[in-house]
């Protein structure tokens, strides 16, 4: 299951101490990039609701560090508004980092005012949304291996499409995404 990153003593060996401190509040879901590549899936015109933010991190010396290429989860953050929360995602080679932001947290409600049970329920709902939306029960690597064994053309191209999944979107969102995509192609 997911792990909470609470301090710089990070649970993921591939991530630096600075990256861990910047990921405070995120949960860690072990998931190789071969199974889900956010940068590929979220820019392939399946959904237009995700916002990509470039991260700026303050280096321990106090200088602003914009080049975070050594810390993959700090490179980009993807945000998505749904119902009562904003879901934030970051990714390393072997981990998907996620958190959800709620209006009551933004309005200055103290952590003690949100019960632990409610917080646990919210965490479970967020993780379930992520698993369902990205269809994480499907083993993408085994599908790619099977398709490559059956199709020599796919075998030659499979590495170009690593981690790309079909999103399980709300039907209304899917319809609007299709209309937006058609409008973009008419304009071009």
JSON list of C-alpha atoms in Angstrom, two decimals:
[
{"chain": "A", "resi": 1, "resn": "UNK", "atom": "CA", "xyz": [0.00, 0.00, 0.00]},
{"chain": "A", "resi": 2, "resn": "UNK", "atom": "CA", "xyz": [0.97, 3.65, -0.05]},
{"chain": "A", "resi": 3, "resn": "UNK", "atom": "CA", "xyz": [3.53, 5.09, 2.35]},
{"chain": "A", "resi": 4, "resn": "UNK", "atom": "CA", "xyz": [3.56, 8.61, 3.78]},
{"chain": "A", "resi": 5, "resn": "UNK", "atom": "CA", "xyz": [6.75, 10.60, 3.35]},
{"chain": "A", "resi": 6, "resn": "UNK", "atom": "CA", "xyz": [7.17, 12.49, 6.62]},
{"chain": "A", "resi": 7, "resn": "UNK", "atom": "CA", "xyz": [10.80, 13.49, 6.70]},
{"chain": "A", "resi": 8, "resn": "UNK", "atom": "CA", "xyz": [14.06, 13.67, 4.84]},
{"chain": "A", "resi": 9, "resn": "UNK", "atom": "CA", "xyz": [14.79, 10.09, 5.85]},
{"chain": "A", "resi": 10, "resn": "UNK", "atom": "CA", "xyz": [13.04, 9.07, 2.67]},
{"chain": "A", "resi": 11, "resn": "UNK", "atom": "CA", "xyz": [11.78, 5.58, 2.02]},
{"chain": "A", "resi": 12, "resn": "UNK", "atom": "CA", "xyz": [12.80, 5.65, -1.65]},
{"chain": "A", "resi": 13, "resn": "UNK", "atom": "CA", "xyz": [16.53, 5.09, -2.14]},
{"chain": "A", "resi": 14, "resn": "UNK", "atom": "CA", "xyz": [16.58, 6.73, -5.59]},
{"chain": "A", "resi": 15, "resn": "UNK", "atom": "CA", "xyz": [15.45, 10.10, -4.27]},
{"chain": "A", "resi": 16, "resn": "UNK", "atom": "CA", "xyz": [17.71, 12.68, -2.69]},
{"chain": "A", "resi": 17, "resn": "UNK", "atom": "CA", "xyz": [17.20, 14.19, 0.77]},
{"chain": "A", "resi": 18, "resn": "UNK", "atom": "CA", "xyz": [16.19, 17.51, -0.77]},
{"chain": "A", "resi": 19, "resn": "UNK", "atom": "CA", "xyz": [13.58, 15.78, -2.93]},
{"chain": "A", "resi": 20, "resn": "UNK", "atom": "CA", "xyz": [12.15, 14.03, 0.12]},
{"chain": "A", "resi": 21, "resn": "UNK", "atom": "CA", "xyz": [11.74, 17.25, 2.04]},
{"chain": "A", "resi": 22, "resn": "UNK", "atom": "CA", "xyz": [10.00, 18.81, -0.97]},
{"chain": "A", "resi": 23, "resn": "UNK", "atom": "CA", "xyz": [7.65, 15.80, -1.12]},
{"chain": "A", "resi": 24, "resn": "UNK", "atom": "CA", "xyz": [6.52, 16.17, 2.46]},
{"chain": "A", "resi": 25, "resn": "UNK", "atom": "CA", "xyz": [2.82, 15.40, 2.69]},
{"chain": "A", "resi": 26, "resn": "UNK", "atom": "CA", "xyz": [2.84, 13.17, -0.37]},
{"chain": "A", "resi": 27, "resn": "UNK", "atom": "CA", "xyz": [2.06, 9.47, -0.20]},
{"chain": "A", "resi": 28, "resn": "UNK", "atom": "CA", "xyz": [4.33, 7.08, -2.08]},
{"chain": "A", "resi": 29, "resn": "UNK", "atom": "CA", "xyz": [2.88, 4.35, -4.27]},
{"chain": "A", "resi": 30, "resn": "UNK", "atom": "CA", "xyz": [5.53, 1.94, -5.58]},
{"chain": "A", "resi": 31, "resn": "UNK", "atom": "CA", "xyz": [4.92, 1.96, -9.35]},
{"chain": "A", "resi": 32, "resn": "UNK", "atom": "CA", "xyz": [7.59, 1.67, -12.04]},
{"chain": "A", "resi": 33, "resn": "UNK", "atom": "CA", "xyz": [7.48, 4.20, -14.85]},
{"chain": "A", "resi": 34, "resn": "UNK", "atom": "CA", "xyz": [7.01, 1.28, -17.28]},
{"chain": "A", "resi": 35, "resn": "UNK", "atom": "CA", "xyz": [3.56, 0.82, -15.74]},
{"chain": "A", "resi": 36, "resn": "UNK", "atom": "CA", "xyz": [2.59, 4.51, -15.80]},
{"chain": "A", "resi": 37, "resn": "UNK", "atom": "CA", "xyz": [4.44, 7.45, -17.29]},
{"chain": "A", "resi": 38, "resn": "UNK", "atom": "CA", "xyz": [2.63, 10.64, -16.28]},
{"chain": "A", "resi": 39, "resn": "UNK", "atom": "CA", "xyz": [4.48, 12.86, -18.74]},
{"chain": "A", "resi": 40, "resn": "UNK", "atom": "CA", "xyz": [3.37, 10.64, -21.65]},
{"chain": "A", "resi": 41, "resn": "UNK", "atom": "CA", "xyz": [-0.18, 9.78, -20.56]},
{"chain": "A", "resi": 42, "resn": "UNK", "atom": "CA", "xyz": [-1.22, 13.26, -19.51]},
{"chain": "A", "resi": 43, "resn": "UNK", "atom": "CA", "xyz": [0.01, 14.99, -22.66]},
{"chain": "A", "resi": 44, "resn": "UNK", "atom": "CA", "xyz": [-1.40, 12.57, -25.26]},
{"chain": "A", "resi": 45, "resn": "UNK", "atom": "CA", "xyz": [-4.75, 14.43, -25.54]},
{"chain": "A", "resi": 46, "resn": "UNK", "atom": "CA", "xyz": [-6.87, 11.98, -23.56]},
{"chain": "A", "resi": 47, "resn": "UNK", "atom": "CA", "xyz": [-7.68, 14.57, -20.92]},
{"chain": "A", "resi": 48, "resn": "UNK", "atom": "CA", "xyz": [-7.45, 18.33, -20.78]},
{"chain": "A", "resi": 49, "resn": "UNK", "atom": "CA", "xyz": [-8.14, 18.74, -17.07]},
{"chain": "A", "resi": 50, "resn": "UNK", "atom": "CA", "xyz": [-4.61, 18.13, -15.80]},
{"chain": "A", "resi": 51, "resn": "UNK", "atom": "CA", "xyz": [-2.37, 21.10, -15.16]},
{"chain": "A", "resi": 52, "resn": "UNK", "atom": "CA", "xyz": [1.40, 20.65, -15.26]},
{"chain": "A", "resi": 53, "resn": "UNK", "atom": "CA", "xyz": [3.45, 22.81, -12.92]},
{"chain": "A", "resi": 54, "resn": "UNK", "atom": "CA", "xyz": [7.21, 23.12, -13.07]},
{"chain": "A", "resi": 55, "resn": "UNK", "atom": "CA", "xyz": [8.57, 22.82, -9.60]},
{"chain": "A", "resi": 56, "resn": "UNK", "atom": "CA", "xyz": [10.84, 25.43, -8.08]},
{"chain": "A", "resi": 57, "resn": "UNK", "atom": "CA", "xyz": [12.68, 24.24, -5.04]},
{"chain": "A", "resi": 58, "resn": "UNK", "atom": "CA", "xyz": [14.65, 26.21, -2.50]},
{"chain": "A", "resi": 59, "resn": "UNK", "atom": "CA", "xyz": [18.05, 24.62, -2.06]},
{"chain": "A", "resi": 60, "resn": "UNK", "atom": "CA", "xyz": [19.20, 24.17, 1.55]},
{"chain": "A", "resi": 61, "resn": "UNK", "atom": "CA", "xyz": [21.66, 27.04, 0.98]},
{"chain": "A", "resi": 62, "resn": "UNK", "atom": "CA", "xyz": [18.68, 29.34, 0.34]},
{"chain": "A", "resi": 63, "resn": "UNK", "atom": "CA", "xyz": [19.23, 29.66, -3.41]},
{"chain": "A", "resi": 64, "resn": "UNK", "atom": "CA", "xyz": [16.31, 28.96, -5.72]},
{"chain": "A", "resi": 65, "resn": "UNK", "atom": "CA", "xyz": [16.93, 25.79, -7.65]},
{"chain": "A", "resi": 66, "resn": "UNK", "atom": "CA", "xyz": [14.98, 25.45, -10.91]},
{"chain": "A", "resi": 67, "resn": "UNK", "atom": "CA", "xyz": [17.11, 22.71, -12.46]},
{"chain": "A", "resi": 68, "resn": "UNK", "atom": "CA", "xyz": [15.84, 19.67, -10.62]},
{"chain": "A", "resi": 69, "resn": "UNK", "atom": "CA", "xyz": [16.80, 17.09, -13.23]},
{"chain": "A", "resi": 70, "resn": "UNK", "atom": "CA", "xyz": [18.57, 15.01, -10.57]},
{"chain": "A", "resi": 71, "resn": "UNK", "atom": "CA", "xyz": [15.36, 14.81, -8.55]},
{"chain": "A", "resi": 72, "resn": "UNK", "atom": "CA", "xyz": [12.73, 13.40, -10.95]},
{"chain": "A", "resi": 73, "resn": "UNK", "atom": "CA", "xyz": [9.73, 13.81, -8.64]},
{"chain": "A", "resi": 74, "resn": "UNK", "atom": "CA", "xyz": [10.51, 17.50, -8.32]},
{"chain": "A", "resi": 75, "resn": "UNK", "atom": "CA", "xyz": [10.67, 18.07, -12.05]},
{"chain": "A", "resi": 76, "resn": "UNK", "atom": "CA", "xyz": [6.92, 18.39, -12.59]},
{"chain": "A", "resi": 77, "resn": "UNK", "atom": "CA", "xyz": [3.73, 18.23, -10.62]},
{"chain": "A", "resi": 78, "resn": "UNK", "atom": "CA", "xyz": [0.42, 17.38, -12.23]},
{"chain": "A", "resi": 79, "resn": "UNK", "atom": "CA", "xyz": [-2.81, 18.67, -10.68]},
{"chain": "A", "resi": 80, "resn": "UNK", "atom": "CA", "xyz": [-6.41, 17.66, -11.29]},
{"chain": "A", "resi": 81, "resn": "UNK", "atom": "CA", "xyz": [-9.58, 19.06, -9.68]},
{"chain": "A", "resi": 82, "resn": "UNK", "atom": "CA", "xyz": [-12.29, 16.56, -8.91]},
{"chain": "A", "resi": 83, "resn": "UNK", "atom": "CA", "xyz": [-15.37, 16.94, -6.72]},
{"chain": "A", "resi": 84, "resn": "UNK", "atom": "CA", "xyz": [-14.08, 18.00, -3.30]},
{"chain": "A", "resi": 85, "resn": "UNK", "atom": "CA", "xyz": [-10.32, 17.85, -3.83]},
{"chain": "A", "resi": 86, "resn": "UNK", "atom": "CA", "xyz": [-7.30, 18.70, -5.93]},
{"chain": "A", "resi": 87, "resn": "UNK", "atom": "CA", "xyz": [-5.12, 15.68, -6.65]},
{"chain": "A", "resi": 88, "resn": "UNK", "atom": "CA", "xyz": [-1.38, 16.37, -7.00]},
{"chain": "A", "resi": 89, "resn": "UNK", "atom": "CA", "xyz": [0.96, 13.83, -8.60]},
{"chain": "A", "resi": 90, "resn": "UNK", "atom": "CA", "xyz": [4.73, 13.60, -9.00]},
{"chain": "A", "resi": 91, "resn": "UNK", "atom": "CA", "xyz": [6.78, 10.69, -10.26]},
{"chain": "A", "resi": 92, "resn": "UNK", "atom": "CA", "xyz": [10.20, 9.08, -10.01]},
{"chain": "A", "resi": 93, "resn": "UNK", "atom": "CA", "xyz": [11.46, 6.06, -11.96]},
{"chain": "A", "resi": 94, "resn": "UNK", "atom": "CA", "xyz": [9.91, 3.64, -9.46]},
{"chain": "A", "resi": 95, "resn": "UNK", "atom": "CA", "xyz": [7.33, 5.58, -7.43]},
{"chain": "A", "resi": 96, "resn": "UNK", "atom": "CA", "xyz": [4.17, 7.60, -7.96]},
{"chain": "A", "resi": 97, "resn": "UNK", "atom": "CA", "xyz": [3.80, 10.33, -5.34]},
{"chain": "A", "resi": 98, "resn": "UNK", "atom": "CA", "xyz": [0.34, 11.69, -4.64]},
{"chain": "A", "resi": 99, "resn": "UNK", "atom": "CA", "xyz": [-1.57, 13.90, -2.27]},
{"chain": "A", "resi": 100, "resn": "UNK", "atom": "CA", "xyz": [-4.96, 15.52, -2.17]},
{"chain": "A", "resi": 101, "resn": "UNK", "atom": "CA", "xyz": [-5.74, 19.08, -1.13]},
{"chain": "A", "resi": 102, "resn": "UNK", "atom": "CA", "xyz": [-9.16, 19.92, 0.31]},
{"chain": "A", "resi": 103, "resn": "UNK", "atom": "CA", "xyz": [-10.97, 23.26, 0.70]},
{"chain": "A", "resi": 104, "resn": "UNK", "atom": "CA", "xyz": [-11.13, 22.90, 4.50]},
{"chain": "A", "resi": 105, "resn": "UNK", "atom": "CA", "xyz": [-7.33, 22.63, 4.60]},
{"chain": "A", "resi": 106, "resn": "UNK", "atom": "CA", "xyz": [-6.95, 25.73, 2.44]},
{"chain": "A", "resi": 107, "resn": "UNK", "atom": "CA", "xyz": [-9.30, 27.77, 4.65]},
{"chain": "A", "resi": 108, "resn": "UNK", "atom": "CA", "xyz": [-7.04, 27.42, 7.66]},
{"chain": "A", "resi": 109, "resn": "UNK", "atom": "CA", "xyz": [-8.73, 24.49, 9.37]},
{"chain": "A", "resi": 110, "resn": "UNK", "atom": "CA", "xyz": [-6.32, 22.92, 11.79]},
{"chain": "A", "resi": 111, "resn": "UNK", "atom": "CA", "xyz": [-5.17, 19.35, 11.34]},
{"chain": "A", "resi": 112, "resn": "UNK", "atom": "CA", "xyz": [-6.88, 18.44, 14.59]},
{"chain": "A", "resi": 113, "resn": "UNK", "atom": "CA", "xyz": [-10.25, 19.65, 13.29]},
{"chain": "A", "resi": 114, "resn": "UNK", "atom": "CA", "xyz": [-10.15, 17.05, 10.53]},
{"chain": "A", "resi": 115, "resn": "UNK", "atom": "CA", "xyz": [-10.58, 13.76, 12.32]},
{"chain": "A", "resi": 116, "resn": "UNK", "atom": "CA", "xyz": [-8.09, 10.97, 11.74]},
{"chain": "A", "resi": 117, "resn": "UNK", "atom": "CA", "xyz": [-10.91, 8.76, 10.51]},
{"chain": "A", "resi": 118, "resn": "UNK", "atom": "CA", "xyz": [-11.98, 11.36, 7.97]},
{"chain": "A", "resi": 119, "resn": "UNK", "atom": "CA", "xyz": [-8.37, 11.87, 6.87]},
{"chain": "A", "resi": 120, "resn": "UNK", "atom": "CA", "xyz": [-7.93, 8.10, 6.46]},
{"chain": "A", "resi": 121, "resn": "UNK", "atom": "CA", "xyz": [-11.16, 7.89, 4.44]},
{"chain": "A", "resi": 122, "resn": "UNK", "atom": "CA", "xyz": [-10.01, 10.74, 2.20]},
{"chain": "A", "resi": 123, "resn": "UNK", "atom": "CA", "xyz": [-6.62, 9.06, 1.64]},
{"chain": "A", "resi": 124, "resn": "UNK", "atom": "CA", "xyz": [-8.30, 5.78, 0.68]},
{"chain": "A", "resi": 125, "resn": "UNK", "atom": "CA", "xyz": [-10.70, 7.56, -1.69]},
{"chain": "A", "resi": 126, "resn": "UNK", "atom": "CA", "xyz": [-7.83, 9.41, -3.35]},
{"chain": "A", "resi": 127, "resn": "UNK", "atom": "CA", "xyz": [-5.78, 6.25, -3.80]},
{"chain": "A", "resi": 128, "resn": "UNK", "atom": "CA", "xyz": [-8.81, 4.39, -5.18]},
{"chain": "A", "resi": 129, "resn": "UNK", "atom": "CA", "xyz": [-9.48, 7.23, -7.63]},
{"chain": "A", "resi": 130, "resn": "UNK", "atom": "CA", "xyz": [-5.86, 7.10, -8.85]},
{"chain": "A", "resi": 131, "resn": "UNK", "atom": "CA", "xyz": [-5.90, 3.32, -9.22]},
{"chain": "A", "resi": 132, "resn": "UNK", "atom": "CA", "xyz": [-9.20, 3.40, -11.10]},
{"chain": "A", "resi": 133, "resn": "UNK", "atom": "CA", "xyz": [-8.50, 6.47, -13.27]},
{"chain": "A", "resi": 134, "resn": "UNK", "atom": "CA", "xyz": [-5.15, 5.12, -14.47]},
{"chain": "A", "resi": 135, "resn": "UNK", "atom": "CA", "xyz": [-6.41, 1.47, -14.47]},
{"chain": "A", "resi": 136, "resn": "UNK", "atom": "CA", "xyz": [-3.47, 0.35, -12.37]},
{"chain": "A", "resi": 137, "resn": "UNK", "atom": "CA", "xyz": [-4.86, -3.19, -11.96]},
{"chain": "A", "resi": 138, "resn": "UNK", "atom": "CA", "xyz": [-3.86, -3.79, -15.59]},
{"chain": "A", "resi": 139, "resn": "UNK", "atom": "CA", "xyz": [-0.27, -5.01, -15.89]},
{"chain": "A", "resi": 140, "resn": "UNK", "atom": "CA", "xyz": [0.91, -2.86, -18.78]},
{"chain": "A", "resi": 141, "resn": "UNK", "atom": "CA", "xyz": [4.36, -4.42, -19.02]},
{"chain": "A", "resi": 142, "resn": "UNK", "atom": "CA", "xyz": [2.93, -7.92, -19.56]},
{"chain": "A", "resi": 143, "resn": "UNK", "atom": "CA", "xyz": [0.53, -6.57, -22.20]},
{"chain": "A", "resi": 144, "resn": "UNK", "atom": "CA", "xyz": [3.40, -4.87, -24.04]},
{"chain": "A", "resi": 145, "resn": "UNK", "atom": "CA", "xyz": [5.45, -8.09, -23.88]},
{"chain": "A", "resi": 146, "resn": "UNK", "atom": "CA", "xyz": [2.51, -10.10, -25.24]},
{"chain": "A", "resi": 147, "resn": "UNK", "atom": "CA", "xyz": [1.81, -7.64, -28.05]},
{"chain": "A", "resi": 148, "resn": "UNK", "atom": "CA", "xyz": [5.52, -7.49, -28.97]},
{"chain": "A", "resi": 149, "resn": "UNK", "atom": "CA", "xyz": [5.64, -11.31, -29.19]},
{"chain": "A", "resi": 150, "resn": "UNK", "atom": "CA", "xyz": [2.64, -11.28, -31.56]},
{"chain": "A", "resi": 151, "resn": "UNK", "atom": "CA", "xyz": [3.52, -8.24, -33.66]},
{"chain": "A", "resi": 152, "resn": "UNK", "atom": "CA", "xyz": [7.04, -7.55, -34.93]},
{"chain": "A", "resi": 153, "resn": "UNK", "atom": "CA", "xyz": [6.12, -3.96, -35.83]},
{"chain": "A", "resi": 154, "resn": "UNK", "atom": "CA", "xyz": [4.94, -3.25, -32.27]},
{"chain": "A", "resi": 155, "resn": "UNK", "atom": "CA", "xyz": [8.08, -4.94, -30.94]},
{"chain": "A", "resi": 156, "resn": "UNK", "atom": "CA", "xyz": [10.17, -2.35, -32.76]},
{"chain": "A", "resi": 157, "resn": "UNK", "atom": "CA", "xyz": [8.15, 0.56, -31.38]},
{"chain": "A", "resi": 158, "resn": "UNK", "atom": "CA", "xyz": [7.15, -0.58, -27.90]},
{"chain": "A", "resi": 159, "resn": "UNK", "atom": "CA", "xyz": [9.87, 1.40, -26.12]},
{"chain": "A", "resi": 160, "resn": "UNK", "atom": "CA", "xyz": [8.52, 4.63, -27.61]},
{"chain": "A", "resi": 161, "resn": "UNK", "atom": "CA", "xyz": [5.24, 4.15, -25.76]},
{"chain": "A", "resi": 162, "resn": "UNK", "atom": "CA", "xyz": [6.42, 3.03, -22.34]},
{"chain": "A", "resi": 163, "resn": "UNK", "atom": "CA", "xyz": [3.91, 3.67, -19.58]},
{"chain": "A", "resi": 164, "resn": "UNK", "atom": "CA", "xyz": [1.08, 4.98, -21.77]},
{"chain": "A", "resi": 165, "resn": "UNK", "atom": "CA", "xyz": [-2.34, 3.91, -20.55]},
{"chain": "A", "resi": 166, "resn": "UNK", "atom": "CA", "xyz": [-5.92, 4.59, -21.54]},
{"chain": "A", "resi": 167, "resn": "UNK", "atom": "CA", "xyz": [-7.55, 6.69, -18.84]},
{"chain": "A", "resi": 168, "resn": "UNK", "atom": "CA", "xyz": [-10.82, 5.59, -17.26]},
{"chain": "A", "resi": 169, "resn": "UNK", "atom": "CA", "xyz": [-12.53, 8.95, -17.43]},
{"chain": "A", "resi": 170, "resn": "UNK", "atom": "CA", "xyz": [-15.96, 10.06, -16.44]},
{"chain": "A", "resi": 171, "resn": "UNK", "atom": "CA", "xyz": [-18.10, 9.77, -19.63]},
{"chain": "A", "resi": 172, "resn": "UNK", "atom": "CA", "xyz": [-18.87, 13.51, -19.63]},
{"chain": "A", "resi": 173, "resn": "UNK", "atom": "CA", "xyz": [-15.18, 14.37, -19.28]},
{"chain": "A", "resi": 174, "resn": "UNK", "atom": "CA", "xyz": [-14.37, 11.98, -22.13]},
{"chain": "A", "resi": 175, "resn": "UNK", "atom": "CA", "xyz": [-17.00, 13.58, -24.39]},
{"chain": "A", "resi": 176, "resn": "UNK", "atom": "CA", "xyz": [-15.73, 17.08, -23.67]},
{"chain": "A", "resi": 177, "resn": "UNK", "atom": "CA", "xyz": [-12.12, 15.95, -24.26]},
{"chain": "A", "resi": 178, "resn": "UNK", "atom": "CA", "xyz": [-13.11, 14.58, -27.67]},
{"chain": "A", "resi": 179, "resn": "UNK", "atom": "CA", "xyz": [-14.89, 17.82, -28.57]},
{"chain": "A", "resi": 180, "resn": "UNK", "atom": "CA", "xyz": [-11.85, 19.86, -27.48]},
{"chain": "A", "resi": 181, "resn": "UNK", "atom": "CA", "xyz": [-9.55, 17.65, -29.51]},
{"chain": "A", "resi": 182, "resn": "UNK", "atom": "CA", "xyz": [-11.77, 18.02, -32.59]},
{"chain": "A", "resi": 183, "resn": "UNK", "atom": "CA", "xyz": [-11.83, 21.80, -32.17]},
{"chain": "A", "resi": 184, "resn": "UNK", "atom": "CA", "xyz": [-8.04, 21.89, -31.90]},
{"chain": "A", "resi": 185, "resn": "UNK", "atom": "CA", "xyz": [-7.65, 19.91, -35.13]},
{"chain": "A", "resi": 186, "resn": "UNK", "atom": "CA", "xyz": [-10.12, 22.18, -36.98]},
{"chain": "A", "resi": 187, "resn": "UNK", "atom": "CA", "xyz": [-8.21, 25.29, -35.87]},
{"chain": "A", "resi": 188, "resn": "UNK", "atom": "CA", "xyz": [-4.89, 23.82, -37.00]}
]
